[in-house]
mmCIF file of C-alpha atoms in Angstrom:
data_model
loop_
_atom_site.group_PDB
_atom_site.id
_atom_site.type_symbol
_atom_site.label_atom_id
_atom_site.label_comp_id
_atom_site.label_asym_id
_atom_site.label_seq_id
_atom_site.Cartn_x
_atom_site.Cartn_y
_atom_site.Cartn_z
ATOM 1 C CA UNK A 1 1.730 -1.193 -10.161
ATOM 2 C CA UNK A 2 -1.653 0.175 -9.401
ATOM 3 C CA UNK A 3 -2.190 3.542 -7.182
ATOM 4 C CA UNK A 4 -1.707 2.984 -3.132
ATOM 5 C CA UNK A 5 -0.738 -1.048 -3.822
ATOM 6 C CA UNK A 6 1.448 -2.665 -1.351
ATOM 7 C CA UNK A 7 4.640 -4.353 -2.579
ATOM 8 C CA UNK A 8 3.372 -7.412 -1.051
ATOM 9 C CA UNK A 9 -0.049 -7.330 -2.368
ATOM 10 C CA UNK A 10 1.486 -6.088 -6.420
ATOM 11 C CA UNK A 11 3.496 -9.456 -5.910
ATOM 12 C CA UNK A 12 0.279 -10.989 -4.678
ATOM 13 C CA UNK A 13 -1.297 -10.373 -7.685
ATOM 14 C CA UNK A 14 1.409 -11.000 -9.707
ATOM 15 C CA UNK A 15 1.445 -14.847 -8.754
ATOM 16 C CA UNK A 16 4.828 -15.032 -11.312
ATOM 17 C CA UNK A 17 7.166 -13.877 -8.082
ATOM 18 C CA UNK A 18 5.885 -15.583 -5.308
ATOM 19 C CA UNK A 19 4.633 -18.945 -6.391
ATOM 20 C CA UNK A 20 6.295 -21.645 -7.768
ATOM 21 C CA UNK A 21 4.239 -24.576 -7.915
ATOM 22 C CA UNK A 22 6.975 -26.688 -8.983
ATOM 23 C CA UNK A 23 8.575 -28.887 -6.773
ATOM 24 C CA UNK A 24 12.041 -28.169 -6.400
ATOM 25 C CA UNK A 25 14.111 -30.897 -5.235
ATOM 26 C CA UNK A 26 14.712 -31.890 -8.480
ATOM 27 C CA UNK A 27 16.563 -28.954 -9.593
ATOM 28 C CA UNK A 28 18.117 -28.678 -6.156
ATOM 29 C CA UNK A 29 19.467 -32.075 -5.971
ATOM 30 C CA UNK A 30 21.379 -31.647 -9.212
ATOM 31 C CA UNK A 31 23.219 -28.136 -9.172
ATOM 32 C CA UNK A 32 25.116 -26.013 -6.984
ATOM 33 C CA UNK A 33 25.503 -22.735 -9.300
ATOM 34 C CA UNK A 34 22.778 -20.891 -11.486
ATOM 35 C CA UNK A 35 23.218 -19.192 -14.624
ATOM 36 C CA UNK A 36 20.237 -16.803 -14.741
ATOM 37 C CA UNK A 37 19.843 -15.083 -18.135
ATOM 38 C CA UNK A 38 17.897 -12.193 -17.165
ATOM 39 C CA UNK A 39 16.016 -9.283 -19.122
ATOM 40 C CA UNK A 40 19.233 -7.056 -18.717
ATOM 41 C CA UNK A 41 22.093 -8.974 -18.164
ATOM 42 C CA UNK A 42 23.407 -12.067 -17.434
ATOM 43 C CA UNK A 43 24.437 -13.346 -13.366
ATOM 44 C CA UNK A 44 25.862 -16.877 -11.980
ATOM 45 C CA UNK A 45 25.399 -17.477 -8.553
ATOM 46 C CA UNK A 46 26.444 -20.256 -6.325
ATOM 47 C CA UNK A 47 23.726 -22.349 -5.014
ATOM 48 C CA UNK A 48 20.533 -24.132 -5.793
ATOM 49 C CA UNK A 49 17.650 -23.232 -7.800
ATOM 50 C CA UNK A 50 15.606 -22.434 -4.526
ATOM 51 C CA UNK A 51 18.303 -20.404 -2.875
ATOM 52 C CA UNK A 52 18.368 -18.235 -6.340
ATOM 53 C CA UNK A 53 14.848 -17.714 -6.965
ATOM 54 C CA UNK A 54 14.730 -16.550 -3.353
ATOM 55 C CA UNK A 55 17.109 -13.684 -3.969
ATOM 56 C CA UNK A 56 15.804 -13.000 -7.133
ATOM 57 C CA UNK A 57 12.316 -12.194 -5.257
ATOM 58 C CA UNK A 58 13.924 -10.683 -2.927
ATOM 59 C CA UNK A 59 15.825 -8.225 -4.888
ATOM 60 C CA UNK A 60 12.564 -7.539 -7.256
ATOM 61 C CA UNK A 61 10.431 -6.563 -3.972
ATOM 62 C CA UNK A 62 13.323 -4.233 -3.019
ATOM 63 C CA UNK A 63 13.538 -2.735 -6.141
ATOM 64 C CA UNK A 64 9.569 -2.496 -6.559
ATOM 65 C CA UNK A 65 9.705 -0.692 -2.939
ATOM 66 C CA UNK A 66 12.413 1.610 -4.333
ATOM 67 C CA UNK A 67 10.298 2.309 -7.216
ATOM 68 C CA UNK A 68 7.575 3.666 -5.595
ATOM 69 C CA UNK A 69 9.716 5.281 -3.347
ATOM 70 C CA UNK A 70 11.240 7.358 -6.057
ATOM 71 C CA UNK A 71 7.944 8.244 -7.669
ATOM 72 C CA UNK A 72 6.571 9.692 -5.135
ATOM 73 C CA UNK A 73 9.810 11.487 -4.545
ATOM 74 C CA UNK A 74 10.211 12.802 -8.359
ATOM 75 C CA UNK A 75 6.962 13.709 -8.048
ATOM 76 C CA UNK A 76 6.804 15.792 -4.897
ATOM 77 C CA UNK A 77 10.199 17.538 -6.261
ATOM 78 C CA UNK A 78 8.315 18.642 -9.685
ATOM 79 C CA UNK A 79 5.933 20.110 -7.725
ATOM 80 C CA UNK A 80 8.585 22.013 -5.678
ATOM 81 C CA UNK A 81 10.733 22.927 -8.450
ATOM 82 C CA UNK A 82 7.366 24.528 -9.921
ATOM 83 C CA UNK A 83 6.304 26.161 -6.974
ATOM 84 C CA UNK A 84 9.804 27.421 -6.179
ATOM 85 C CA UNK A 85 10.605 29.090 -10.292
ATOM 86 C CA UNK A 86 6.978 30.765 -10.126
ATOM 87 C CA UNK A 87 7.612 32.357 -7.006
ATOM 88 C CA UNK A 88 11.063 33.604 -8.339
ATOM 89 C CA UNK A 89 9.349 35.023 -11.360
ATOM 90 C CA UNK A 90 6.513 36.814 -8.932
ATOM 91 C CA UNK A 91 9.369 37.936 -7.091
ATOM 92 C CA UNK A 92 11.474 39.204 -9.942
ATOM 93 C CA UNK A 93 8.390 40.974 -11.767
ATOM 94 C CA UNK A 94 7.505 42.888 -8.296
ATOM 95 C CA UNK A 95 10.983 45.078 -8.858
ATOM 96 C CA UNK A 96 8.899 46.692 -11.743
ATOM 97 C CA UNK A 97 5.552 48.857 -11.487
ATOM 98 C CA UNK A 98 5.480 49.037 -7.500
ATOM 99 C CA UNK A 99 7.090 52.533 -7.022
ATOM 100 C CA UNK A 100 10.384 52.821 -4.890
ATOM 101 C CA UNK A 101 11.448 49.514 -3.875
ATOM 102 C CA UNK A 102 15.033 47.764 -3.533
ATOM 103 C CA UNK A 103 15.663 45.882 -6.371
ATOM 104 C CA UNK A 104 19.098 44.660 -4.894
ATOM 105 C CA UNK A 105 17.109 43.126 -2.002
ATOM 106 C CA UNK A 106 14.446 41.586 -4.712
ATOM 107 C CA UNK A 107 17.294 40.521 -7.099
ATOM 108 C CA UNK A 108 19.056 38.555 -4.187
ATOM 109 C CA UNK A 109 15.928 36.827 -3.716
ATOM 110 C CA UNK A 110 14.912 36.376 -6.719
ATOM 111 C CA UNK A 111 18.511 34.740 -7.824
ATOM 112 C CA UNK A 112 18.229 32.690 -4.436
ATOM 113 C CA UNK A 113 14.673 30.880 -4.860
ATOM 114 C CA UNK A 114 16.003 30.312 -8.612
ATOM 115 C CA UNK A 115 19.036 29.174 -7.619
ATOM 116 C CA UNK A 116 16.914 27.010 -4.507
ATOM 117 C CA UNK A 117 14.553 25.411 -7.997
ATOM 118 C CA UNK A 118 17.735 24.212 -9.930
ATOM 119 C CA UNK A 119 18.779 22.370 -6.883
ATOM 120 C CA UNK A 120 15.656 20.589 -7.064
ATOM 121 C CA UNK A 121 16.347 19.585 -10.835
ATOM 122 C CA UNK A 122 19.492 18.159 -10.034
ATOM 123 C CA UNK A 123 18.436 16.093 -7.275
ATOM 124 C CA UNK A 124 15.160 15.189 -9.002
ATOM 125 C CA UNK A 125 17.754 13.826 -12.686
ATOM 126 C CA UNK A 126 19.558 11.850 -10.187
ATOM 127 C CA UNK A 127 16.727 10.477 -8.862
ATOM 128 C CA UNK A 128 14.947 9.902 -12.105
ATOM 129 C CA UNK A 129 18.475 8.087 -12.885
ATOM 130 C CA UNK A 130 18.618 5.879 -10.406
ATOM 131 C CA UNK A 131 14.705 4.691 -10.978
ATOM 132 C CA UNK A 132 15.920 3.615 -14.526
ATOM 133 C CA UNK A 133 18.545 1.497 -13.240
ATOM 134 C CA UNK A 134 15.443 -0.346 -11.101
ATOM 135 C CA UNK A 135 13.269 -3.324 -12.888
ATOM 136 C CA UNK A 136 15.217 -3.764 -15.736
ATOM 137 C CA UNK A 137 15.013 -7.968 -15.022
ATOM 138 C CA UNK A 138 11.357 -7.599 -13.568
ATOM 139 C CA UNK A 139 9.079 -10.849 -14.572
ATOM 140 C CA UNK A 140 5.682 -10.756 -14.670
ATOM 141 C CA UNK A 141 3.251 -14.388 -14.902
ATOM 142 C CA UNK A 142 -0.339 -13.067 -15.820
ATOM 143 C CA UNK A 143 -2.571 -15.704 -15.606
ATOM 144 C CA UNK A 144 -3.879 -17.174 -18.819
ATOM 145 C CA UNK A 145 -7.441 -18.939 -19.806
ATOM 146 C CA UNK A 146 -8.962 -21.721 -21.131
ATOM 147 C CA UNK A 147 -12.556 -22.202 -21.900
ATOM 148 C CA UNK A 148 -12.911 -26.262 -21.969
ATOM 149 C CA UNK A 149 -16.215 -27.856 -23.547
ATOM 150 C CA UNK A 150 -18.387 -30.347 -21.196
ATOM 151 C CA UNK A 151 -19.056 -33.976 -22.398
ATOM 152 C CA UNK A 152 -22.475 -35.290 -22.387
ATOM 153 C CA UNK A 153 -20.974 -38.810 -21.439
ATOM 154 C CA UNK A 154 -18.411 -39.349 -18.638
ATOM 155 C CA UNK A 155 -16.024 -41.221 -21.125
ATOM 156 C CA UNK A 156 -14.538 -39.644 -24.021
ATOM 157 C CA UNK A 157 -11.723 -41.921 -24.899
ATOM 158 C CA UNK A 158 -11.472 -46.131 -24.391
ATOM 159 C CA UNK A 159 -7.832 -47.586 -24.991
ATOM 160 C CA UNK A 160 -8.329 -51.455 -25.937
ATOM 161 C CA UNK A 161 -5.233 -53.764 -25.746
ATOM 162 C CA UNK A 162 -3.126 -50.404 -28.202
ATOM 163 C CA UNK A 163 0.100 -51.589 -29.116
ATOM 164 C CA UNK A 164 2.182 -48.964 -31.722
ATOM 165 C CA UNK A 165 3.936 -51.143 -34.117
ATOM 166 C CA UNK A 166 7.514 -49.891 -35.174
ATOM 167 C CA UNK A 167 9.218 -51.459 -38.014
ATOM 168 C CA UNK A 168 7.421 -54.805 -37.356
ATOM 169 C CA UNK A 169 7.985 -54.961 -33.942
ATOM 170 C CA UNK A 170 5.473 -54.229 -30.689
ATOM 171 C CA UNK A 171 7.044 -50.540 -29.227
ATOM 172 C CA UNK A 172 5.397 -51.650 -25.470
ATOM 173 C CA UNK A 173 2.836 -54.255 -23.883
ATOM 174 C CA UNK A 174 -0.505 -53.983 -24.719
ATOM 175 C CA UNK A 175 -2.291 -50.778 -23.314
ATOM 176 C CA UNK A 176 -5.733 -50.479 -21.898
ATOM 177 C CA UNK A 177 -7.550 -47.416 -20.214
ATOM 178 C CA UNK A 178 -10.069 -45.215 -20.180
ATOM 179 C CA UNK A 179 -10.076 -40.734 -20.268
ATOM 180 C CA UNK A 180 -12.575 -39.777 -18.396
ATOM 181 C CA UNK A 181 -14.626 -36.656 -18.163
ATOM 182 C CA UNK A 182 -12.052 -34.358 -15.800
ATOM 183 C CA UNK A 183 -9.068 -36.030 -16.093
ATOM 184 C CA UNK A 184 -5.345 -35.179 -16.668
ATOM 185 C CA UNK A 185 -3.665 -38.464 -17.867
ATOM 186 C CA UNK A 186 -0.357 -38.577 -18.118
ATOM 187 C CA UNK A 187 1.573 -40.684 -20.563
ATOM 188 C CA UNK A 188 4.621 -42.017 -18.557
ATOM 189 C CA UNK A 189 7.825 -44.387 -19.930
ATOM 190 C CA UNK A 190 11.511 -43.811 -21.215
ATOM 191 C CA UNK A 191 11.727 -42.189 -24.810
ATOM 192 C CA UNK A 192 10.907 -44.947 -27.498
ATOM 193 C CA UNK A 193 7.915 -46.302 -25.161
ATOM 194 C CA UNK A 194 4.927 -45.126 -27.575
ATOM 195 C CA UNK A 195 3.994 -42.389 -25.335
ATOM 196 C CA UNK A 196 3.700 -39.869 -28.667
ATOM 197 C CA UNK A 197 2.761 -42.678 -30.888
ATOM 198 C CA UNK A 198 -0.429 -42.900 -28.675
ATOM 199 C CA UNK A 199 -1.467 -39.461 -28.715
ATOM 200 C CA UNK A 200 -1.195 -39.663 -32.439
ATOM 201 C CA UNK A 201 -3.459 -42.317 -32.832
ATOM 202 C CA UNK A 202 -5.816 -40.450 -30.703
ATOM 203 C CA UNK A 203 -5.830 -37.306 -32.638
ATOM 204 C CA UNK A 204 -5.860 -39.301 -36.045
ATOM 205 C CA UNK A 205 -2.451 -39.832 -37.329
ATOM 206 C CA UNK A 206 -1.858 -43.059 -39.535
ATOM 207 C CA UNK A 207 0.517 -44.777 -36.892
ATOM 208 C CA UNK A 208 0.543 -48.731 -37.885
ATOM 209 C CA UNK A 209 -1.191 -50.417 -34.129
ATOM 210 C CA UNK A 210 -2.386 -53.194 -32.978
ATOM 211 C CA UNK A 211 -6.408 -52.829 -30.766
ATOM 212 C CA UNK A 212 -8.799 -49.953 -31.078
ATOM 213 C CA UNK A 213 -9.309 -46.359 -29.528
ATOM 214 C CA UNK A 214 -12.460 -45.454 -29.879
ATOM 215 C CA UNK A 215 -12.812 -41.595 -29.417
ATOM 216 C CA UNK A 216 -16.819 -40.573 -28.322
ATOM 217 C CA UNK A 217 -19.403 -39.342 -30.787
ATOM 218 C CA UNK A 218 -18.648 -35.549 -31.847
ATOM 219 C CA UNK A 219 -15.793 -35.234 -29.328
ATOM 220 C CA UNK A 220 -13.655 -31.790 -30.271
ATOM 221 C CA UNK A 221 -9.557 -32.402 -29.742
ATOM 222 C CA UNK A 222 -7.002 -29.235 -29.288
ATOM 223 C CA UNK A 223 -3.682 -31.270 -30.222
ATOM 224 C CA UNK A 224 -0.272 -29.739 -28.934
ATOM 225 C CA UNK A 225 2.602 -31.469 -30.997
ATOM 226 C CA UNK A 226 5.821 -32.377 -29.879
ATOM 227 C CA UNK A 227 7.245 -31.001 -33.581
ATOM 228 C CA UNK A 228 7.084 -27.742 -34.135
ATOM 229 C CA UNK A 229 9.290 -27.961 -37.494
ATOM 230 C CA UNK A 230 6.306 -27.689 -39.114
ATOM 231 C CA UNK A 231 5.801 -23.461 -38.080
ATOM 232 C CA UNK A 232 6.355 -21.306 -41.059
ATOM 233 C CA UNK A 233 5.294 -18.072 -41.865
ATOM 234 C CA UNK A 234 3.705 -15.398 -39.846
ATOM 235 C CA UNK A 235 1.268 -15.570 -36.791
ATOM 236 C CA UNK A 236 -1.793 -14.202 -38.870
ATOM 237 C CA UNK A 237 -1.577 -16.595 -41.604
ATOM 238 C CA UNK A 238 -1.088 -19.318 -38.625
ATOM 239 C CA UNK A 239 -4.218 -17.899 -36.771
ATOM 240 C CA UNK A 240 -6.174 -17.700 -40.235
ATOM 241 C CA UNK A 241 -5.078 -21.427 -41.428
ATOM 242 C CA UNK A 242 -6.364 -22.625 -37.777
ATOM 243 C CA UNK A 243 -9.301 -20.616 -37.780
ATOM 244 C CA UNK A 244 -8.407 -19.481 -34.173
ATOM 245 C CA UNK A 245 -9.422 -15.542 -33.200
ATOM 246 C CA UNK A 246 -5.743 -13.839 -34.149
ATOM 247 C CA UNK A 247 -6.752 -10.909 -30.930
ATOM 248 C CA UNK A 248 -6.869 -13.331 -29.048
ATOM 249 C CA UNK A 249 -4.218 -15.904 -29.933
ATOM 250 C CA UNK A 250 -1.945 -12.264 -29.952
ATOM 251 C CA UNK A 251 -2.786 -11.276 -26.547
ATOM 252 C CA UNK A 252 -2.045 -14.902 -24.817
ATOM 253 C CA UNK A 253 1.439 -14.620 -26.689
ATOM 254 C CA UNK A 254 1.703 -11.769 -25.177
ATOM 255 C CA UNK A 255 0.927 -12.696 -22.064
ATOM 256 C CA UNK A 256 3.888 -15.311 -22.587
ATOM 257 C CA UNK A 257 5.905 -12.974 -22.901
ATOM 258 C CA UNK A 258 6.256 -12.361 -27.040
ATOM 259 C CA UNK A 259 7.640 -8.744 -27.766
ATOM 260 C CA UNK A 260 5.463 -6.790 -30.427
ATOM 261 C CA UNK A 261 8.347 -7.331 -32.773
ATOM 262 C CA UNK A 262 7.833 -10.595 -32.226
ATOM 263 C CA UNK A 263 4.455 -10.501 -34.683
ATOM 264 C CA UNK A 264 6.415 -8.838 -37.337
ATOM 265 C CA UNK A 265 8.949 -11.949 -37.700
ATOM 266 C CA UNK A 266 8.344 -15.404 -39.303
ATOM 267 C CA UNK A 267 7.097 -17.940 -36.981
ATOM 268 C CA UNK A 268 10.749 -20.176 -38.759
ATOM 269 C CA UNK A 269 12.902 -17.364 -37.163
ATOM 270 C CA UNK A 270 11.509 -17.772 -33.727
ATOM 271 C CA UNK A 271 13.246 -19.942 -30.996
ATOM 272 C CA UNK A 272 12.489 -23.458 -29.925
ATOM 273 C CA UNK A 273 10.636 -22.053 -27.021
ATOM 274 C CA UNK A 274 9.248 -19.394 -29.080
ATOM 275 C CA UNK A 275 7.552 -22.024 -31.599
ATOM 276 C CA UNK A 276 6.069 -24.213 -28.519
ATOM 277 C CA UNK A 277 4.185 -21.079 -26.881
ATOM 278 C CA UNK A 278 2.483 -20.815 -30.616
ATOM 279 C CA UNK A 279 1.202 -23.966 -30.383
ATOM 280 C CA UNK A 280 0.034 -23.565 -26.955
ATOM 281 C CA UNK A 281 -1.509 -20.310 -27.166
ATOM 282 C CA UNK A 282 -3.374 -22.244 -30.385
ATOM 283 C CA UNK A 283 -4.828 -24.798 -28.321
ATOM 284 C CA UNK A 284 -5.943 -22.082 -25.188
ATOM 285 C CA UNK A 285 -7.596 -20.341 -28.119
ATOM 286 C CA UNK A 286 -9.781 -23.904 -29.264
ATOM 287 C CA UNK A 287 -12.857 -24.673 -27.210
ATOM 288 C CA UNK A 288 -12.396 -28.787 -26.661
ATOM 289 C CA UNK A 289 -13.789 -31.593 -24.767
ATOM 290 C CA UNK A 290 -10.011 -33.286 -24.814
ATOM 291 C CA UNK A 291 -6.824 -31.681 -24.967
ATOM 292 C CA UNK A 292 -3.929 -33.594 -26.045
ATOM 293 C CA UNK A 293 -0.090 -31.987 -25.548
ATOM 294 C CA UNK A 294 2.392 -33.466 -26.010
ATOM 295 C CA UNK A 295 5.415 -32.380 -24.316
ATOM 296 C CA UNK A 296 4.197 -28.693 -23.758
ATOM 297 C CA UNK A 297 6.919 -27.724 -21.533
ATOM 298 C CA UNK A 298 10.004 -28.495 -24.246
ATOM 299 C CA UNK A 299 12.098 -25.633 -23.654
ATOM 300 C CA UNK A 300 9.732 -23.268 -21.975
ATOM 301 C CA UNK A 301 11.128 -20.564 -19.008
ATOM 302 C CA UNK A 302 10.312 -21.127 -16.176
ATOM 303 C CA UNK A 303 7.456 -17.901 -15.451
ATOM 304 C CA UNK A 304 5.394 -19.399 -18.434
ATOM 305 C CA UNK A 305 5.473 -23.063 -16.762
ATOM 306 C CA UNK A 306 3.962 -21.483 -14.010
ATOM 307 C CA UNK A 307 1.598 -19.720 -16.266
ATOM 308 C CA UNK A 308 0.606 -23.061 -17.750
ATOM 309 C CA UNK A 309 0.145 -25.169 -14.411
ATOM 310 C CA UNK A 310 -1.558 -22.664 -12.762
ATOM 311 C CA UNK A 311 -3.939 -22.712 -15.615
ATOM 312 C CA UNK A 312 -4.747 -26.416 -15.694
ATOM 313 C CA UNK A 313 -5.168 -26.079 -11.881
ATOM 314 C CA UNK A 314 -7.804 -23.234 -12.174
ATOM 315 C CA UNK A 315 -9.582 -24.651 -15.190
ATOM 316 C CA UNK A 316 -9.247 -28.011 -14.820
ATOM 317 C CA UNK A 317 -9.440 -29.372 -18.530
ATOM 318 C CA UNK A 318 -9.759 -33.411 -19.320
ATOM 319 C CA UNK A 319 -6.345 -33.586 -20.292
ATOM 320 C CA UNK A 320 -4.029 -36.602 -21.767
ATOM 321 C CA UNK A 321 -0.670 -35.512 -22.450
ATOM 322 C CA UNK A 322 3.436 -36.527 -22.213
ATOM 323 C CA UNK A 323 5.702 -34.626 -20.252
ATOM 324 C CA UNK A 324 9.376 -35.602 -18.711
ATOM 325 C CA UNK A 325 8.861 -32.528 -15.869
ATOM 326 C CA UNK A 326 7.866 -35.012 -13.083
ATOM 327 C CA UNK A 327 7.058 -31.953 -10.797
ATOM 328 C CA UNK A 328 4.519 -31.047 -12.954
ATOM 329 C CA UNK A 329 3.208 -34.416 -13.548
ATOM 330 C CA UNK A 330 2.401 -34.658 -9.749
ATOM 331 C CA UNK A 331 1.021 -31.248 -9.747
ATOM 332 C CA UNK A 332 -0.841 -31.873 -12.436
ATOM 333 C CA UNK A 333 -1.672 -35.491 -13.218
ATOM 334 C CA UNK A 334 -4.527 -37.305 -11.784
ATOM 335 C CA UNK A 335 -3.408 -40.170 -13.028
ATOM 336 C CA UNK A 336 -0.506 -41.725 -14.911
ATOM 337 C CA UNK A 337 -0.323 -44.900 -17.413
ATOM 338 C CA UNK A 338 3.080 -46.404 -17.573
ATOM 339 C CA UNK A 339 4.108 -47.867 -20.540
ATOM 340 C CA UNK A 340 6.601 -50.648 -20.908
ATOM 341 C CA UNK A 341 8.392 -53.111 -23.183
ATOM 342 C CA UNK A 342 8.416 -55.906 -20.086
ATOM 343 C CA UNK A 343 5.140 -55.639 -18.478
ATOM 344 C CA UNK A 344 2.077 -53.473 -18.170
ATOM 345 C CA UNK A 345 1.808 -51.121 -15.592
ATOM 346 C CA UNK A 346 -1.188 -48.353 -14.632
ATOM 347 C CA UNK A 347 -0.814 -46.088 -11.782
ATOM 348 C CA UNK A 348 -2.706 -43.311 -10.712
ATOM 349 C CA UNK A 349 -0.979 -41.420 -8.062
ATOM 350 C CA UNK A 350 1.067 -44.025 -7.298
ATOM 351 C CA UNK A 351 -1.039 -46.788 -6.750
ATOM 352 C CA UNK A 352 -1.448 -50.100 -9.155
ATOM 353 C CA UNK A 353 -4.529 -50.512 -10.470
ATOM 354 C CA UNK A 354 -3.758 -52.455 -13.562
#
């Protein structure tokens, strides 16, 4: 927290506490208790998502206030305690070298302004005590960056009549659309629909179709997979096998929240959420026209989903990509191509345009 900063303006500028882009009615409409696995500990409390991110704000600005409240009080008590044991030395050195004088009288106060700077140090340990038990769950969002790469055409990607074959059979009804410069397409339809099939065939993969994508001359793809079985190894072979700046790629995991220890380990050891933030941190590192994810948000917490929308809404990248979130499709999407084994269906924003 920076020097003279309101609460309400370090919260402010921390957009992690008091934004959350994503629409909650989801989450509300489906539980009455949250388990919060914090930092620290571990707390259930009755309610809905909204009612428990409210307290949990709540509770951090309190304890943010507190903080700064007991700073400035440790630190005005060091000052005492200093100014209080250097006067009881002046005092108890005068006793000495000054002709006839009453020591008792100097003793006394001498013993009294010492006894007056330990008092300090008590109440200056208890206060240092209770700031430790502050912030011990505080989250932090810092926003992230992308540096996308302009098109010298408005199209980049033409879908023509795409069908994925599976074992023989059509996955979905014949797909047709276009990506256009400044887009964020999203890939809609229930699991087995060819939404990741697609984005495979977009970014190269040898996935048995039926009609044509034709990508745009020179056109530069950053490709999120949904798999990340594939991670192995450490993060500075990754970044050297990608040929992605390892500073940076480092310093946006950290920004996700990846402990220093966390570089140390094998990228197979991490967790499922762990291995996704490599892969986006990856692509935020790649300069591309096009960037293809493929459900980014897999078992991401919820202060690095803000990270990430709040990114695409800043930067605003030409996007395709699959996600099951529907809050952040609607935050996010400009438009959305439904794919389905009965009929053929292309919305954007909820209109048919097919």
């Amino acid at each position: 927290m920076k020097a003279r900063e309101t609460v309400s303006a370090y919260l402010k500028r921390k957009k992690g506490f008091i934004l959350v882009s994503h629409d909650r009615c989801f989450l509300d409409g489906c539980v009455d208790h949250i388990l919060s696995i914090n930092r620290s500990n571990i707390e259930v409390q009755s309610g809905n998502f909204s009612t428990w991110f409210t307290n949990f704000q709540r509770q951090q600005e309190f304890e943010l206030a507190q903080n700064v409240k007991l700073k400035k009080s440790i630190d005005n008590m060091q000052k005492a305690a200093k100014r209080t044991s250097v006067w009881s030395d002046r005092i108890e050195a005068s006793k000495y070298g000054n002709g006839p004088v009453d020591r008792g009288y100097i003793g006394h106060k001498s013993a009294k302004m010492m006894k007056r700077s330990k008092a300090i140090k008590v109440r200056q340990q208890r206060a240092i005590e209770e700031k430790s038990g502050l912030l011990k769950n505080l989250e932090t969002a810092e926003d992230l960056k992308i540096a996308p790469l302009p098109y010298f055409s408005d199209t980049l990607v033409t879908f023509s009549d795409v069908v994925p074959i599976f074992d023989g059979k059509n996955v979905c009804q014949p797909i047709s659309f276009i990506v256009k410069q400044g887009e964020r397409i999203a890939l809609d339809g229930k699991n087995g629909s060819g939404k990741t099939s697609l984005l495979k065939l977009l970014v190269g993969q040898q996935i048995e179709h039926r009609g044509t994508v034709a990508i745009g001359s020179g056109m530069i793809l950053s490709y999120v997979p949904q798999d990340t079985s594939m991670l192995n190894g450490s993060l500075s072979e990754f970044a050297e096998a990608n040929r992605v700046d390892e500073s940076l790629f480092k310093a946006i995991l950290r920004k996700m929240d990846f402990s220093r220890i966390q570089f140390e380990k094998k990228m197979e050891d991490f967790s499922a959420g762990q291995k996704k933030k490599v892969l986006i941190a990856k692509s935020l590192c790649e300069q591309a026209h096009l960037y293809v994810w493929d459900e980014p948000l897999n078992y991401i917490d919820i202060y690095s989903r803000m990270q990430i929308e709040n990114l695409i809404r800043e930067f605003s990248p030409t996007m395709i990509f699959v996600e099951h979130d529907l809050a952040f499709r609607n935050n996010i999407a400009t438009k959305s191509i439904c794919l389905a084994a009965d009929t053929r269906r292309v919305f954007a924003r909820g209109t048919r345009i097919s």
